[in-house]
Coordinates of C-alpha atoms in Angstrom, one line a residue:
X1086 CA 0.0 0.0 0.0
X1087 CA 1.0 3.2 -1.1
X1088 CA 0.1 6.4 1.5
X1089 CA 0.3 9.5 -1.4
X1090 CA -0.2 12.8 -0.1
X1091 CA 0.6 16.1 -2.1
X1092 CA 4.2 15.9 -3.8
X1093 CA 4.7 12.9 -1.1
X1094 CA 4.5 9.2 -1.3
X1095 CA 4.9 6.8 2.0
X1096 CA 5.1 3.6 1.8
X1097 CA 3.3 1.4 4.1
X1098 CA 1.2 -1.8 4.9
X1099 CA -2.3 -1.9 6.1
X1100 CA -0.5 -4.1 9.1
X1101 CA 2.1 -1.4 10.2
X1102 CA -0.5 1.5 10.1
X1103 CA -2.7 -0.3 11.9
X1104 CA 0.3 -1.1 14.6
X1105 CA 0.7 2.5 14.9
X1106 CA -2.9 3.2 15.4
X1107 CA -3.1 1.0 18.0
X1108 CA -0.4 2.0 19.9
X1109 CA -0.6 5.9 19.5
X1110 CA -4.9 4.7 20.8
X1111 CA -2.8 2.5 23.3
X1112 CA -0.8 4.8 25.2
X1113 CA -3.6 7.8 24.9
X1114 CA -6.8 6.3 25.5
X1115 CA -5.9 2.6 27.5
X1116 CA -7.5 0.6 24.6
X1117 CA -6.9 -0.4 21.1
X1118 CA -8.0 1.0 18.1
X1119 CA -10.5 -1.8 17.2
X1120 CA -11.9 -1.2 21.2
X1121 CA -11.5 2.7 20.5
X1122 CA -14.0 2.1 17.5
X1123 CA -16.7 0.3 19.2
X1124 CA -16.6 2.3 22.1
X1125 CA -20.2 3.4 23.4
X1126 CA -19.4 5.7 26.2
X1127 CA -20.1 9.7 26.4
X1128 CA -17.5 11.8 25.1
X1129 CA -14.3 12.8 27.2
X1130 CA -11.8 15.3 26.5
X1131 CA -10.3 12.7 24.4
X1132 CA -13.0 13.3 21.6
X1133 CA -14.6 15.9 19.3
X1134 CA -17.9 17.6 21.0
X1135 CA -20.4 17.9 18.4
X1136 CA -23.3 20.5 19.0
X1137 CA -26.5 18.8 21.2
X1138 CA -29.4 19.0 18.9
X1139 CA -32.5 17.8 19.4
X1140 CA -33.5 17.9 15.6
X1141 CA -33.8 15.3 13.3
X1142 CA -30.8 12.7 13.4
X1143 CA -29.6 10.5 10.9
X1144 CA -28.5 6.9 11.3
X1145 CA -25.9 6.3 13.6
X1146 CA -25.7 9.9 14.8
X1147 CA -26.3 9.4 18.3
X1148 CA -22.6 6.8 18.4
X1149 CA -20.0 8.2 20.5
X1150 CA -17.2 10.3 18.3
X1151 CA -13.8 9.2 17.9
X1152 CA -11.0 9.8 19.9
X1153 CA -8.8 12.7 18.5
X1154 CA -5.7 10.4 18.3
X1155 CA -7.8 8.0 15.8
X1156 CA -8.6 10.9 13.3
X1157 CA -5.2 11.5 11.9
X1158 CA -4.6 8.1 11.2
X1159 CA -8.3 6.3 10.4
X1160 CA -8.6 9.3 7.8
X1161 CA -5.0 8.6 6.2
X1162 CA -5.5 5.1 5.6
X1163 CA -8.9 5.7 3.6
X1164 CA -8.2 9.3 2.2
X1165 CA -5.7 7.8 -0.5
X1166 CA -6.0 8.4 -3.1
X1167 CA -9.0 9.4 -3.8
X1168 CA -9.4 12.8 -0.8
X1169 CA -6.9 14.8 -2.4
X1170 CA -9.5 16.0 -5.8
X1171 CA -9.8 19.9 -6.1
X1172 CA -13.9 19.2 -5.7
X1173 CA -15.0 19.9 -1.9
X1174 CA -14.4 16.1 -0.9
X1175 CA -14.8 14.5 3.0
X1176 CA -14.9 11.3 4.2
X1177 CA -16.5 9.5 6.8
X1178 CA -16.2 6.2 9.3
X1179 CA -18.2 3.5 9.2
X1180 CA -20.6 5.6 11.8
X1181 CA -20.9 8.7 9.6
X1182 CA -18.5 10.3 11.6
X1183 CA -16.4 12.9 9.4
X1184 CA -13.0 12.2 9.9
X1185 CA -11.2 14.2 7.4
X1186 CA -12.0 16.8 4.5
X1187 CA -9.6 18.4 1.6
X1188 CA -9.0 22.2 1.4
X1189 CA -11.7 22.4 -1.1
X1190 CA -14.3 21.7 1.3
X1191 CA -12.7 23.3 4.2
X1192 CA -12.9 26.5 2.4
X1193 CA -16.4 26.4 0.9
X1194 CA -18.1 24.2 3.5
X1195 CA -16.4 23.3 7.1
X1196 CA -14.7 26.9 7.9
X1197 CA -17.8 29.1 7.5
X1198 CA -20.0 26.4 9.2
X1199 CA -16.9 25.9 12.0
X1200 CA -17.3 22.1 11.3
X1201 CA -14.8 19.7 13.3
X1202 CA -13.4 16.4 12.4
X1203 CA -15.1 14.0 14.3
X1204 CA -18.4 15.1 14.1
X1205 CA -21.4 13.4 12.7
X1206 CA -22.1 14.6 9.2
X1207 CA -25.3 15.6 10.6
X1208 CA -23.8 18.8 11.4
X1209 CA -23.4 19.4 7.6
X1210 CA -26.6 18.1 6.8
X1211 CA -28.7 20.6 9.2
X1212 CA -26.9 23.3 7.6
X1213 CA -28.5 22.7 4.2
X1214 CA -31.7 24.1 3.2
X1215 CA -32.8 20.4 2.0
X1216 CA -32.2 19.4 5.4
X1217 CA -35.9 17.6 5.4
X1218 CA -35.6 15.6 2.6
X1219 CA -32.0 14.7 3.2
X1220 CA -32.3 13.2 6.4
X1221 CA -35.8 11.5 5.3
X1222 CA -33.9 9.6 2.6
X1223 CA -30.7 8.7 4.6
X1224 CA -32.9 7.0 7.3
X1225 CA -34.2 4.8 4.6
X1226 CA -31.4 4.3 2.3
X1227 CA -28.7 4.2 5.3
X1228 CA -30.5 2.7 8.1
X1229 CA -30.4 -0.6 7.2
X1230 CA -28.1 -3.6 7.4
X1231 CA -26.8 -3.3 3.7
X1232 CA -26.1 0.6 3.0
X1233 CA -25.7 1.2 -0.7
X1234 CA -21.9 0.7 -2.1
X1235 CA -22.2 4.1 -3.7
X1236 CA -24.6 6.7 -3.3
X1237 CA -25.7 10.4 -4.9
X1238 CA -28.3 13.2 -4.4
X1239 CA -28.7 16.4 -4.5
X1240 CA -27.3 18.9 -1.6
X1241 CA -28.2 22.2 -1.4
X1242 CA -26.3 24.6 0.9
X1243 CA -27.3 28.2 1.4
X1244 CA -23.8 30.0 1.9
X1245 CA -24.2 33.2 3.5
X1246 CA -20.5 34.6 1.4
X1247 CA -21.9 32.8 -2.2
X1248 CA -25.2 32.3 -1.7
X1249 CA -27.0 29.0 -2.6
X1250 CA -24.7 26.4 -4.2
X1251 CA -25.9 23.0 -5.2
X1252 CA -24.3 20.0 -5.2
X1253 CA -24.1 16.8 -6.8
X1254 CA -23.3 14.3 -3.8
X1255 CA -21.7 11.1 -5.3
X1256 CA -21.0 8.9 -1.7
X1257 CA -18.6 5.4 -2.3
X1258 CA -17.8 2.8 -0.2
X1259 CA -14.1 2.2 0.7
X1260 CA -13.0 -1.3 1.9
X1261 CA -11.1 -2.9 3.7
X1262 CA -8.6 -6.1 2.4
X1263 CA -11.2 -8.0 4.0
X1264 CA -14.1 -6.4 1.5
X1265 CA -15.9 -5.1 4.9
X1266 CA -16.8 -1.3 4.8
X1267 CA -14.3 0.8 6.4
X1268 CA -15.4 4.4 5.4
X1269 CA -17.1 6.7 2.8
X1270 CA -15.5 8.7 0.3
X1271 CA -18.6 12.0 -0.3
X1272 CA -17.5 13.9 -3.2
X1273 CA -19.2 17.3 -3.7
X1274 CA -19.4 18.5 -7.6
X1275 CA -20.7 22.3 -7.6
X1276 CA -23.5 22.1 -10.3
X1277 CA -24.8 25.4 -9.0
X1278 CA -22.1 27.6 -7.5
X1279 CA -24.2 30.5 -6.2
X1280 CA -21.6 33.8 -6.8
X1281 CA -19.6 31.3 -9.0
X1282 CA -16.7 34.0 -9.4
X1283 CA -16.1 34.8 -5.7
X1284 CA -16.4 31.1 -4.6
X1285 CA -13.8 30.1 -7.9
X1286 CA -11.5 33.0 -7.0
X1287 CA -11.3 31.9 -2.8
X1288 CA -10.8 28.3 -3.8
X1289 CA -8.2 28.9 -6.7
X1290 CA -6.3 31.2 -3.7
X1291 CA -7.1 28.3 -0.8
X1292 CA -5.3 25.8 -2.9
X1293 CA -2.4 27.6 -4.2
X1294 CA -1.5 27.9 -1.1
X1295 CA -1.9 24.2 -0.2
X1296 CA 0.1 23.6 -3.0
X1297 CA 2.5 26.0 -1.8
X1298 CA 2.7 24.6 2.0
X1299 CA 3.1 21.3 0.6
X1300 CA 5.7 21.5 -2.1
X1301 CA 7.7 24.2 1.3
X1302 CA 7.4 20.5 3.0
X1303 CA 10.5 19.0 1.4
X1304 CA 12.8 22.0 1.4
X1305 CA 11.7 23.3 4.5
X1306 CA 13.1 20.2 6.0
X1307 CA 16.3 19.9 4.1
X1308 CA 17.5 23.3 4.5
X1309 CA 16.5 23.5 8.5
X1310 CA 18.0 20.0 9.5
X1311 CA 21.1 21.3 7.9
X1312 CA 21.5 24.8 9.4
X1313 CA 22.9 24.8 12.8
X1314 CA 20.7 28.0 14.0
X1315 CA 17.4 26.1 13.1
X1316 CA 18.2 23.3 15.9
X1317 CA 20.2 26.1 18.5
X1318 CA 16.4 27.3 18.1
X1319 CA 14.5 24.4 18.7
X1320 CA 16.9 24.1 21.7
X1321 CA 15.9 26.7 23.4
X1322 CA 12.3 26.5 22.9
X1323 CA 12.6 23.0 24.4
X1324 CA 14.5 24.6 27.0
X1325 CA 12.1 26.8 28.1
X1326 CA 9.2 24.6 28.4
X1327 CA 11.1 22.9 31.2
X1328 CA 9.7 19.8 32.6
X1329 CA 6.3 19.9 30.8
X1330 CA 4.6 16.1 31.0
X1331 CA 2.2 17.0 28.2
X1332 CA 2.6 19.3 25.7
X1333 CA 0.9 20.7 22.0
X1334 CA 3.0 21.6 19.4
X1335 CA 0.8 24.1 17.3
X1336 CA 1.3 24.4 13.7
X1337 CA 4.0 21.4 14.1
X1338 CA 4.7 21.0 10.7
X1339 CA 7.0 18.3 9.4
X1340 CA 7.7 17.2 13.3
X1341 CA 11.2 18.6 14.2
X1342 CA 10.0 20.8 17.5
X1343 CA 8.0 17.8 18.2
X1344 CA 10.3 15.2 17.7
X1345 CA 12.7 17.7 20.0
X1346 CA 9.7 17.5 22.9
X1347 CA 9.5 13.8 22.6
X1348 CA 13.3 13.4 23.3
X1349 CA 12.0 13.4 27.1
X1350 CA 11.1 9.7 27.8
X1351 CA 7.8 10.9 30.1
X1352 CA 6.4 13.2 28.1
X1353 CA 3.3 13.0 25.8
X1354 CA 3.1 15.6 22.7
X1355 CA -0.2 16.6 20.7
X1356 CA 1.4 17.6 17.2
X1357 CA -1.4 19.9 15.3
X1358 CA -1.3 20.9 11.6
X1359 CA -4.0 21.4 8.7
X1360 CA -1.9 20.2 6.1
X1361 CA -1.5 16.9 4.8
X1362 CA 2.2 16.5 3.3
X1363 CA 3.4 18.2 6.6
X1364 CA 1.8 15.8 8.6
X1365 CA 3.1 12.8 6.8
X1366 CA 6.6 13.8 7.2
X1367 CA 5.8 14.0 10.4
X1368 CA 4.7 10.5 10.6
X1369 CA 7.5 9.2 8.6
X1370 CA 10.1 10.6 11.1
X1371 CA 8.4 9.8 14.0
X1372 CA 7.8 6.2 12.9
X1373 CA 11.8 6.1 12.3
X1374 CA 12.5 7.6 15.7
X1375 CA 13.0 5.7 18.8
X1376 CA 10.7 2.8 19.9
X1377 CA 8.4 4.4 22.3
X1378 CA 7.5 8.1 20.3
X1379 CA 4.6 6.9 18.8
X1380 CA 2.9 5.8 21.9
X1381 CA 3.5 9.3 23.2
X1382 CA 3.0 11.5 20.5
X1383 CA -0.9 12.4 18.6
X1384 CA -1.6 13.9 15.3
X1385 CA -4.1 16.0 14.3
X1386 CA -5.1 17.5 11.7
X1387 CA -6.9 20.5 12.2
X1388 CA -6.9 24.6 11.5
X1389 CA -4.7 26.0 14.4
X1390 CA -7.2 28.7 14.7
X1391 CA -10.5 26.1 14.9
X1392 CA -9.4 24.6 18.6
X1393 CA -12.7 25.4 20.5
X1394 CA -13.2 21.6 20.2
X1395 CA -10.2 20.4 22.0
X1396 CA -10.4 19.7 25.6
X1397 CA -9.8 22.7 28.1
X1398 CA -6.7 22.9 31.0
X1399 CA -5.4 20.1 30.0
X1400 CA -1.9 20.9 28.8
X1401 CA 0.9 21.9 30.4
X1402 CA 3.1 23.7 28.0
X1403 CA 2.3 25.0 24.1
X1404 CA 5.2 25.9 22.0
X1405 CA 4.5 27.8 18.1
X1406 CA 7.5 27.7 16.5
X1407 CA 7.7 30.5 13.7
X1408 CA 4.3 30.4 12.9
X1409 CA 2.4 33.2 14.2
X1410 CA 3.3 35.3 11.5
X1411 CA 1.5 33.1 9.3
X1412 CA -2.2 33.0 11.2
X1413 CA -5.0 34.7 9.8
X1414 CA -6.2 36.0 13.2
X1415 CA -3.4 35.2 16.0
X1416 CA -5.4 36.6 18.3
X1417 CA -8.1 33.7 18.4
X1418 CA -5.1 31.2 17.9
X1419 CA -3.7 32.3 21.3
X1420 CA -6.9 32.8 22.9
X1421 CA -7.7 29.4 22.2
X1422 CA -4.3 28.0 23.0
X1423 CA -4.8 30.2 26.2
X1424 CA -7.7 28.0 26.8
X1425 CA -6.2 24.6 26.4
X1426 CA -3.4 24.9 28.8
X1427 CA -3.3 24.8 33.0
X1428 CA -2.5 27.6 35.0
X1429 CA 0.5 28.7 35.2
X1430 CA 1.9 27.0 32.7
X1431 CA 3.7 28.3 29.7
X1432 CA 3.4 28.9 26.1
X1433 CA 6.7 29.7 24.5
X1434 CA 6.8 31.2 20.9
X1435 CA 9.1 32.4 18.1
X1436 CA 7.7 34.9 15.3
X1437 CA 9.0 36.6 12.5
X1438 CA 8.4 40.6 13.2
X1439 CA 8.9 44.0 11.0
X1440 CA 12.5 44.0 12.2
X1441 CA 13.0 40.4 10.4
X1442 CA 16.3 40.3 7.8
X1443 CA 15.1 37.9 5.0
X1444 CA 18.2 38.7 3.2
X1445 CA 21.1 38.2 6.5
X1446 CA 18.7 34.5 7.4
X1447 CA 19.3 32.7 3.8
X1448 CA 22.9 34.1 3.7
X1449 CA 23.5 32.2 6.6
X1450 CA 21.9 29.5 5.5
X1451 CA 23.9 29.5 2.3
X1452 CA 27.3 29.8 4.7
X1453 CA 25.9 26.8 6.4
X1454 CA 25.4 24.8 3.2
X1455 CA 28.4 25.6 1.9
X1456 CA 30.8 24.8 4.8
X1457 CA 29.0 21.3 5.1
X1458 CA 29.6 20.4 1.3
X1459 CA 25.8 20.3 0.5
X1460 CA 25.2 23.3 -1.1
X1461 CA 25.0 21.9 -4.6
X1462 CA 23.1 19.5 -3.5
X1463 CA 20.2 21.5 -1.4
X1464 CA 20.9 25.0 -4.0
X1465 CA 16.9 24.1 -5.2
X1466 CA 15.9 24.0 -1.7
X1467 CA 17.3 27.0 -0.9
X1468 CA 16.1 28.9 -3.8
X1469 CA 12.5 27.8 -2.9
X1470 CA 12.4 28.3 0.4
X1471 CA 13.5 32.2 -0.6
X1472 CA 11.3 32.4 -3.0
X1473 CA 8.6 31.0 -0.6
X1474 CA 9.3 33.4 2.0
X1475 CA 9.4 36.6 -1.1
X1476 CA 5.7 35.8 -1.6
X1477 CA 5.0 35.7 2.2
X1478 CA 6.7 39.0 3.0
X1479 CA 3.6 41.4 4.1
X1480 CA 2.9 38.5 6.4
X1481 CA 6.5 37.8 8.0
X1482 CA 7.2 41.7 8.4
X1483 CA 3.1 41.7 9.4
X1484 CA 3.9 42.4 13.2
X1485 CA 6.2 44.8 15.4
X1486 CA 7.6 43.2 18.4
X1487 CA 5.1 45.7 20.4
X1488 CA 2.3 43.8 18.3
X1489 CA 3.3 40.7 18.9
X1490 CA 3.3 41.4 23.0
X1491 CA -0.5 42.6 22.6
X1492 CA -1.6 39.7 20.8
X1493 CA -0.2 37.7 23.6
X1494 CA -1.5 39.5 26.9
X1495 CA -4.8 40.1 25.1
X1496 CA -4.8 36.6 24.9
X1497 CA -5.1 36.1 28.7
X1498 CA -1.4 35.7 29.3
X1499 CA 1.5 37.5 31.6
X1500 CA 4.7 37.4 29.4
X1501 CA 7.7 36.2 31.9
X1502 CA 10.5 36.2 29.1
X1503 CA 11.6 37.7 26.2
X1504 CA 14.6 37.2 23.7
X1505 CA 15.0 39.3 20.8
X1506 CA 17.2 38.6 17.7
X1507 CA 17.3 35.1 17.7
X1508 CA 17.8 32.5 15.2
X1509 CA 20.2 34.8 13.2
X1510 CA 18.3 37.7 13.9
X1511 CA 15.2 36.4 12.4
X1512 CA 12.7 35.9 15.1
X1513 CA 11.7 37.0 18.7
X1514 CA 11.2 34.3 21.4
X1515 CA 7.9 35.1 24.0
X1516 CA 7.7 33.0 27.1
X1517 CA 3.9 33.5 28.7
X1518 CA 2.5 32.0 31.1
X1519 CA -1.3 31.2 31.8
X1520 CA -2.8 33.8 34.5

């Protein structure tokens, strides 16, 4: 089995995925994955918290979610290769449960709706204004013993930004080697796109910069692991956060601040990231890593700034390693990260600010290449990752270091530390702490 992500392919067996899922379930939750699925109880912190509604439900609706740590990984092994279409595509468990979405629908349906994986696609169907007739025809057509192997109908959804758009829902069956059902593909074609030129121009600009984030993937990584600054960083971040049992890494990326967190043999990290080639490096390295990091570590996949969901005071350090700069709305990303850790404890950050050098950074990252002998061999690398970070200038020179400060104590937090010029002049490091 191939795992093929955007400009990334993985290889790996139905057996060892389903190893890891077990033991990253294991050492989170006390059970395995198969117990994890047929679990009955209420929801914990451990799982999504849909909305209580009272209104119509459809079949299986009323199931307990999945835990967070069986997302990342139940929606990997069925999103391949069929998730990654530009359509607005999701797919779901065996219960209905959505467990992962592409950018398409993120951007037209599950961001203006505030949608979380997990949830019962019941929360997307009481959004539509079809709701009645939808749910009438799933209870007969799902409810059964023998649900159709593929499925389509017509969804309409009244967007307040396009207006109404109508789609063409064509639902499939995905299997198992066994031939038993293990999730639904649900791929949304846009017969009627309500302001069709508004909704093609946001979701030409949402996946450009997918494509963007994923194709930064592979140079990001081979420039950083290289350049001697990038892990003096990571050091000290890691440093700071002291003796932290559990921690989040937000906006983690390919891995390499969490991999840096799970070099303490007691600790337990939560890795978050929204996109998909990231992620899977992420995987890949921690898989290759010593024997016990993927019983400590979970993945998620999930918009940094959509964390409402995830389970309050129940961290005990947050680090953000040079991401800020890139957030839409950093003020609801640290309010919400604000909200997930204990008091007292600490969130330490590095961010780009209006001071930042582009120029003196990928010189020295050049030097650094050079005096190791690999500059020939990473020169493409490094002329991405500048170009990348050209395009992305109004956001890395976004904040002053005085804006960055607000955004923080705004956020609910009392900022105990403070190192400017760091990482070759390129960032400032914020150490806060919960009041």
């Amino acid at each position: 089995m191939i795992v093929v992500g955007l400009g990334v392919a993985i290889p790996a067996s139905q057996a060892f995925l389903e190893r890891i899922l077990d033991t990253a379930i294991g050492a989170f939750t006390g059970r395995s994955a198969k117990q994890a699925a047929s679990a009955t109880a209420p929801a914990t912190p451990e799982t999504p918290q849909p909305t209580d509604s009272s209104a119509q439900n459809l079949p299986l609706e009323k199931e307990a979610p999945p835990t967070f740590a069986a997302l990342w990984r139940s929606g990997l092994d069925a999103r391949q290769p069929i998730l990654d279409l530009i359509a607005p595509t999701y797919i779901l468990n065996e219960r209905y449960q959505i467990v992962d979405w592409n950018p398409a629908f993120d951007e037209i349906v599950a961001k203006p709706l505030n949608l979380r994986r997990g949830w019962h696609a019941g929360e997307f169907v009481r959004a539509l204004k079809n709701t009645e007739s939808v749910v009438t025809r799933a209870q007969k057509v799902f409810g059964g013993a023998e649900p159709p192997l593929v499925d389509e109908e017509i969804l309409e959804f009244p967007s307040q930004k396009y207006g109404l758009i109508r789609f063409r829902k064509l639902a499939c069956q995905i299997s198992d080697e066994h031939g038993r059902l293990k999730a639904w593909c649900v791929h949304l074609n846009i017969i009627e796109p309500g302001d069709g030129q508004a909704l093609w121009d946001d979701l030409r600009n949402r996946l450009k910069r997918e494509v963007n984030w994923s194709r930064y993937a592979r140079s990001y990584d081979n420039l950083l692991l290289h350049f001697d600054e990038y892990g003096k960083l990571l050091d000290k971040i890691v440093k700071l956060v002291g003796n932290a049992p559990r921690c989040i890494d937000i906006g983690a990326g390919t891995g390499n601040g969490t991999l840096r967190l799970l070099e303490r043999a007691d600790r337990e990290v939560w890795a978050i990231d929204s996109n998909d080639t990231m992620l899977q490096y992420l995987q890949t390295k921690a898989a290759g890593a010593r024997k016990d990091v993927l019983s400590r570590l979970v993945i998620i996949k999930e918009d940094i700034q959509r964390l409402d969901d995830y389970p309050p005071a129940y961290f005990d350090a947050a680090i953000m390693v040079n991401v800020l700069y890139a957030v839409e709305d950093p003020q609801r990303c640290l309010q919400q990260i604000h909200r997930m850790l204990k008091r007292g404890c600490r969130l330490v950050l590095s961010t780009s600010t209006r001071d930042t050098d582009l120029d003196r950074l990928f010189a020295a990252i050049e030097d650094d290449l050079r005096r190791k002998k690999v500059l020939d061999e990473f020169r493409e690398d490094h002329q991405q990752a500048r170009q990348r970070h050209e395009d992305m200038k109004d956001r890395i020179h976004r904040d002053t270091p005085d804006l960055v400060r607000q955004h923080v104590t705004k956020a609910g937090f009392r900022i105990v530390e403070e190192y400017l010029n760091e990482y070759v002049g390129a960032v400032m490091i914020v150490v806060a702490e919960k009041t």
